[in-house]
Protein backbone atom coordinates (compact mmCIF):
# COMPACT_ATOMS: atom_id res chain seq x y z
CA UNK A 1 5.45 -22.29 21.83
CA UNK A 2 4.87 -18.53 22.05
CA UNK A 3 1.90 -17.06 20.18
CA UNK A 4 3.16 -15.36 17.00
CA UNK A 5 2.78 -11.58 16.83
CA UNK A 6 1.78 -9.99 13.53
CA UNK A 7 1.01 -6.42 12.52
CA UNK A 8 -0.99 -4.71 9.75
CA UNK A 9 -2.71 -1.43 9.02
CA UNK A 10 -6.41 -1.08 9.73
CA UNK A 11 -7.33 0.20 6.26
CA UNK A 12 -10.23 -1.52 4.53
CA UNK A 13 -8.01 -2.94 1.80
CA UNK A 14 -5.99 -4.97 4.31
CA UNK A 15 -9.09 -6.48 5.93
CA UNK A 16 -9.27 -9.62 3.74
CA UNK A 17 -5.71 -10.50 4.80
CA UNK A 18 -6.41 -10.25 8.54
CA UNK A 19 -10.11 -11.22 8.77
CA UNK A 20 -9.26 -14.82 9.62
CA UNK A 21 -7.21 -13.71 12.65
CA UNK A 22 -10.05 -11.55 13.94
CA UNK A 23 -13.15 -13.61 13.16
CA UNK A 24 -12.20 -16.82 11.33
CA UNK A 25 -10.43 -20.11 11.87
CA UNK A 26 -7.15 -18.39 12.79
CA UNK A 27 -8.69 -16.40 15.63
CA UNK A 28 -6.47 -16.84 18.67
CA UNK A 29 -3.57 -18.33 16.73
CA UNK A 30 -1.70 -15.00 16.52
CA UNK A 31 -1.60 -11.69 18.35
CA UNK A 32 -2.65 -9.10 15.77
CA UNK A 33 -1.58 -5.45 16.14
CA UNK A 34 -3.53 -2.98 14.00
CA UNK A 35 -2.59 0.65 13.33
CA UNK A 36 -3.91 3.25 10.90
CA UNK A 37 -0.41 3.94 9.54
CA UNK A 38 1.26 1.20 7.45
CA UNK A 39 4.63 2.70 8.36
CA UNK A 40 3.97 1.72 11.99
CA UNK A 41 3.97 -1.98 11.03
CA UNK A 42 7.30 -1.44 9.29
CA UNK A 43 8.69 0.10 12.49
CA UNK A 44 7.58 -2.90 14.54
CA UNK A 45 9.20 -5.26 12.04
CA UNK A 46 12.43 -3.25 12.01
CA UNK A 47 12.50 -3.34 15.83
CA UNK A 48 11.94 -7.13 15.71
CA UNK A 49 8.83 -6.76 17.87
CA UNK A 50 6.64 -8.85 15.56
CA UNK A 51 7.14 -12.15 13.75
CA UNK A 52 5.56 -10.87 10.53
CA UNK A 53 4.06 -7.61 9.34
CA UNK A 54 2.04 -6.40 6.38
CA UNK A 55 4.21 -3.48 5.33
CA UNK A 56 4.74 -1.08 2.43
CA UNK A 57 6.98 -2.89 -0.07
CA UNK A 58 9.72 -0.26 0.09
CA UNK A 59 10.39 -1.52 3.63
CA UNK A 60 12.06 -4.55 2.03
CA UNK A 61 14.86 -2.27 0.86
CA UNK A 62 15.22 -0.59 4.26
CA UNK A 63 15.06 -3.37 6.85
CA UNK A 64 18.08 -5.61 7.35
CA UNK A 65 17.55 -9.36 7.03
CA UNK A 66 13.92 -9.21 5.97
CA UNK A 67 12.20 -11.74 3.71
CA UNK A 68 8.97 -11.41 1.75
CA UNK A 69 6.10 -13.88 1.93
CA UNK A 70 5.43 -14.85 -1.70
CA UNK A 71 2.23 -14.24 -3.67
CA UNK A 72 0.26 -12.37 -0.96
CA UNK A 73 -0.09 -8.62 -1.36
CA UNK A 74 -2.18 -5.50 -1.45
CA UNK A 75 -1.79 -4.37 -5.02
CA UNK A 76 -3.53 -3.22 -8.15
CA UNK A 77 -3.38 -4.35 -11.74
CA UNK A 78 -4.47 -0.98 -13.15
CA UNK A 79 -6.37 1.33 -10.78
CA UNK A 80 -6.22 1.31 -6.99
CA UNK A 81 -8.53 4.23 -5.98
CA UNK A 82 -7.03 4.50 -2.49
CA UNK A 83 -3.57 5.96 -3.25
CA UNK A 84 -4.05 9.31 -4.94
CA UNK A 85 -2.55 12.66 -5.72
CA UNK A 86 -5.14 15.40 -5.22
CA UNK A 87 -5.04 18.93 -6.64
CA UNK A 88 -7.39 21.90 -6.55
CA UNK A 89 -8.04 21.34 -10.25
CA UNK A 90 -4.53 21.65 -11.68
CA UNK A 91 -2.97 19.08 -13.96
CA UNK A 92 0.14 17.42 -12.55
CA UNK A 93 2.28 19.26 -15.10
CA UNK A 94 1.36 22.51 -13.32
CA UNK A 95 2.19 21.23 -9.83
CA UNK A 96 5.19 22.87 -8.18
CA UNK A 97 4.77 21.65 -4.60
CA UNK A 98 3.48 18.40 -3.09
CA UNK A 99 2.38 17.69 0.47
CA UNK A 100 3.11 14.07 1.39
CA UNK A 101 1.22 11.79 3.75
CA UNK A 102 4.23 9.88 5.05
CA UNK A 103 2.26 7.03 6.64
CA UNK A 104 3.16 4.85 3.63
CA UNK A 105 6.73 5.18 2.42
CA UNK A 106 5.97 3.09 -0.68
CA UNK A 107 3.49 5.71 -1.89
CA UNK A 108 5.90 8.56 -1.13
CA UNK A 109 8.65 6.89 -3.17
CA UNK A 110 6.17 6.11 -5.98
CA UNK A 111 5.08 9.76 -6.07
CA UNK A 112 8.68 10.92 -6.42
CA UNK A 113 9.33 8.37 -9.18
CA UNK A 114 6.27 9.56 -11.09
CA UNK A 115 7.47 13.17 -11.03
CA UNK A 116 11.16 12.49 -11.64
CA UNK A 117 11.02 9.58 -14.09
CA UNK A 118 7.71 10.10 -15.93
CA UNK A 119 6.90 13.83 -15.68
CA UNK A 120 10.51 14.96 -15.79
CA UNK A 121 10.62 17.55 -13.03
CA UNK A 122 10.98 17.87 -9.27
CA UNK A 123 8.42 19.75 -7.18
CA UNK A 124 9.07 20.97 -3.66
CA UNK A 125 8.18 18.25 -1.13
CA UNK A 126 6.78 18.68 2.36
CA UNK A 127 5.56 16.16 4.94
CA UNK A 128 2.12 16.52 6.47
CA UNK A 129 -0.55 14.83 8.52
CA UNK A 130 -3.33 13.49 6.25
CA UNK A 131 -5.66 16.52 6.32
CA UNK A 132 -6.57 17.28 2.71
CA UNK A 133 -7.73 20.85 3.40
CA UNK A 134 -4.55 21.80 5.23
CA UNK A 135 -2.35 19.94 2.73
CA UNK A 136 -3.81 21.79 -0.25
CA UNK A 137 -3.64 25.09 1.61
CA UNK A 138 0.13 24.63 1.79
CA UNK A 139 0.92 22.86 -1.53
CA UNK A 140 -0.37 22.45 -5.09
CA UNK A 141 -0.94 18.72 -4.65
CA UNK A 142 -1.45 16.28 -1.79
CA UNK A 143 -0.60 12.59 -1.55
CA UNK A 144 -3.44 10.86 0.29
CA UNK A 145 -3.64 7.12 0.98
CA UNK A 146 -6.00 4.54 2.40
CA UNK A 147 -9.67 5.08 3.19
CA UNK A 148 -9.39 8.91 3.13
CA UNK A 149 -8.19 8.66 -0.48
CA UNK A 150 -10.95 6.18 -1.29
CA UNK A 151 -13.57 8.63 -0.01
CA UNK A 152 -12.12 11.40 -2.20
CA UNK A 153 -11.93 9.19 -5.30
CA UNK A 154 -15.59 8.25 -4.83
CA UNK A 155 -16.76 11.85 -4.37
CA UNK A 156 -18.78 13.06 -7.31
CA UNK A 157 -19.34 16.82 -7.37
CA UNK A 158 -16.03 18.28 -6.26
CA UNK A 159 -13.58 20.87 -7.65
CA UNK A 160 -10.70 18.60 -6.64
CA UNK A 161 -8.83 16.63 -9.28
CA UNK A 162 -7.89 13.07 -8.33
CA UNK A 163 -4.95 11.22 -9.88
CA UNK A 164 -4.76 7.50 -9.12
CA UNK A 165 -1.10 6.51 -8.57
CA UNK A 166 -1.52 2.91 -9.74
CA UNK A 167 -3.24 4.20 -12.87
CA UNK A 168 -0.42 6.68 -13.53
CA UNK A 169 2.12 3.89 -13.02
CA UNK A 170 0.25 1.62 -15.44
CA UNK A 171 -0.05 4.40 -18.04
CA UNK A 172 3.71 4.90 -18.07
CA UNK A 173 4.90 1.30 -17.63
CA UNK A 174 2.04 -0.98 -18.69
CA UNK A 175 2.55 -2.88 -15.42
CA UNK A 176 0.64 -3.54 -12.22
CA UNK A 177 1.81 -2.32 -8.85
CA UNK A 178 2.35 -3.94 -5.45
CA UNK A 179 1.82 -1.60 -2.48
CA UNK A 180 2.25 -3.91 0.51
CA UNK A 181 3.33 -7.47 1.34
CA UNK A 182 3.75 -9.65 4.38
CA UNK A 183 7.39 -9.67 5.48
CA UNK A 184 9.34 -11.37 8.25
CA UNK A 185 12.84 -11.46 9.70
CA UNK A 186 12.41 -15.14 10.56
CA UNK A 187 13.61 -18.04 8.43
CA UNK A 188 10.01 -19.23 8.35
CA UNK A 189 6.73 -18.58 10.14
CA UNK A 190 4.17 -20.98 11.55
CA UNK A 191 1.13 -19.10 10.24
CA UNK A 192 -0.42 -19.94 6.86
CA UNK A 193 -0.94 -16.40 5.60
CA UNK A 194 -2.14 -17.59 2.18
CA UNK A 195 -4.91 -19.68 3.74
CA UNK A 196 -5.85 -16.71 5.94
CA UNK A 197 -6.12 -14.53 2.83
CA UNK A 198 -8.29 -17.10 1.08
CA UNK A 199 -10.66 -17.29 4.03
CA UNK A 200 -10.89 -13.51 4.14
CA UNK A 201 -11.73 -13.35 0.45
CA UNK A 202 -14.57 -15.83 0.99
CA UNK A 203 -16.06 -13.28 3.42
CA UNK A 204 -15.57 -10.22 1.22
CA UNK A 205 -19.28 -9.35 1.42
CA UNK A 206 -19.13 -9.16 5.22
CA UNK A 207 -15.99 -7.05 5.04
CA UNK A 208 -17.57 -4.67 2.51
CA UNK A 209 -20.63 -4.24 4.72
CA UNK A 210 -18.43 -3.52 7.74
CA UNK A 211 -16.39 -0.79 6.03
CA UNK A 212 -19.04 0.79 3.79
CA UNK A 213 -20.29 3.29 6.38
CA UNK A 214 -16.76 4.34 7.34
CA UNK A 215 -15.78 5.11 3.75
CA UNK A 216 -19.08 6.60 2.61
CA UNK A 217 -19.39 4.01 -0.16
CA UNK A 218 -22.34 1.69 -0.65
CA UNK A 219 -21.81 -1.96 0.23
CA UNK A 220 -21.82 -2.88 -3.48
CA UNK A 221 -19.27 -0.18 -4.35
CA UNK A 222 -17.10 -1.20 -1.43
CA UNK A 223 -17.21 -4.82 -2.61
CA UNK A 224 -16.28 -3.78 -6.16
CA UNK A 225 -13.32 -1.84 -4.76
CA UNK A 226 -12.08 -4.85 -2.78
CA UNK A 227 -12.56 -7.31 -5.66
CA UNK A 228 -11.95 -5.26 -8.84
CA UNK A 229 -9.43 -2.59 -7.81
CA UNK A 230 -7.42 -4.42 -5.14
CA UNK A 231 -5.52 -7.60 -5.94
CA UNK A 232 -4.40 -9.90 -3.14
CA UNK A 233 -2.21 -12.15 -5.30
CA UNK A 234 0.76 -11.18 -7.45
CA UNK A 235 0.55 -11.88 -11.17
CA UNK A 236 3.44 -11.57 -13.66
CA UNK A 237 2.65 -7.92 -14.46
CA UNK A 238 2.65 -6.98 -10.79
CA UNK A 239 5.90 -8.88 -10.15
CA UNK A 240 7.55 -7.06 -13.04
CA UNK A 241 6.14 -3.82 -11.69
CA UNK A 242 7.62 -4.52 -8.26
CA UNK A 243 11.04 -5.26 -9.73
CA UNK A 244 10.93 -2.08 -11.85
CA UNK A 245 9.79 0.00 -8.89
CA UNK A 246 12.81 -1.13 -6.87
CA UNK A 247 15.17 -0.39 -9.77
CA UNK A 248 13.73 3.10 -10.33
CA UNK A 249 13.83 3.86 -6.61
CA UNK A 250 17.55 3.01 -6.64
CA UNK A 251 18.15 4.97 -9.85
CA UNK A 252 16.66 8.08 -8.28
CA UNK A 253 18.55 7.49 -5.00
CA UNK A 254 15.38 6.99 -3.00
CA UNK A 255 16.93 3.80 -1.61
CA UNK A 256 20.65 2.98 -1.30
CA UNK A 257 20.41 0.11 -3.78
CA UNK A 258 17.94 -2.41 -5.14
CA UNK A 259 18.51 -5.55 -3.07
CA UNK A 260 17.78 -8.92 -4.62
CA UNK A 261 14.35 -10.20 -3.60
CA UNK A 262 14.37 -12.97 -0.96
CA UNK A 263 11.35 -15.00 0.08
CA UNK A 264 10.60 -17.47 2.84
């Protein structure tokens, strides 16, 4: 039997889902490909170069024949801290242009839904590499994701204004949000991704210590982020949020249609 190939981003919030494959009981059971951009994992899945990938959830609507792995996710019940819109101090109602970090298509679509559906207007969009200084030099607001966003949300004395996308979503819908899930184009996979998640969560202290210096957070703050802001299982509110997100994406023609959810 060939060794399964799996892919995920290397952000700190994905670490509990892949820790087992790097350091735990699943080490050596799968070939793990890590990349800083979540969209890269979606590309590998679309090209059928991996057996499973942890990808932005919008990829489900864009990749033919894909299935979701149930109950395992990177999500947030209320506040995520690592997917943010940043301005130079303006409120979002005053924003007329937005620079988008396109490394997560889910966050790009969510940003457009927030402006179109909840704020009621359409700014000018532009794509950019995730450099906050350059992004804000060219637009009123910047979409920043992952550990760079986490560093900005944790910064104290700054003229920047930080808007948490999961928090905005919850304010307008009352629901949680799912940012990424494991997906596959196979009928089933031989890896127990739920057990791998559970092992990673048992080592959350080690993971927090490993990423604290990279993010500029203390170990305790990093652990609170991974345990209080990020959710690795989908509750009813998050499932309803996922379903609504797909419907709104279709309503605003950000995806061709909202395909019925299929799971392995």
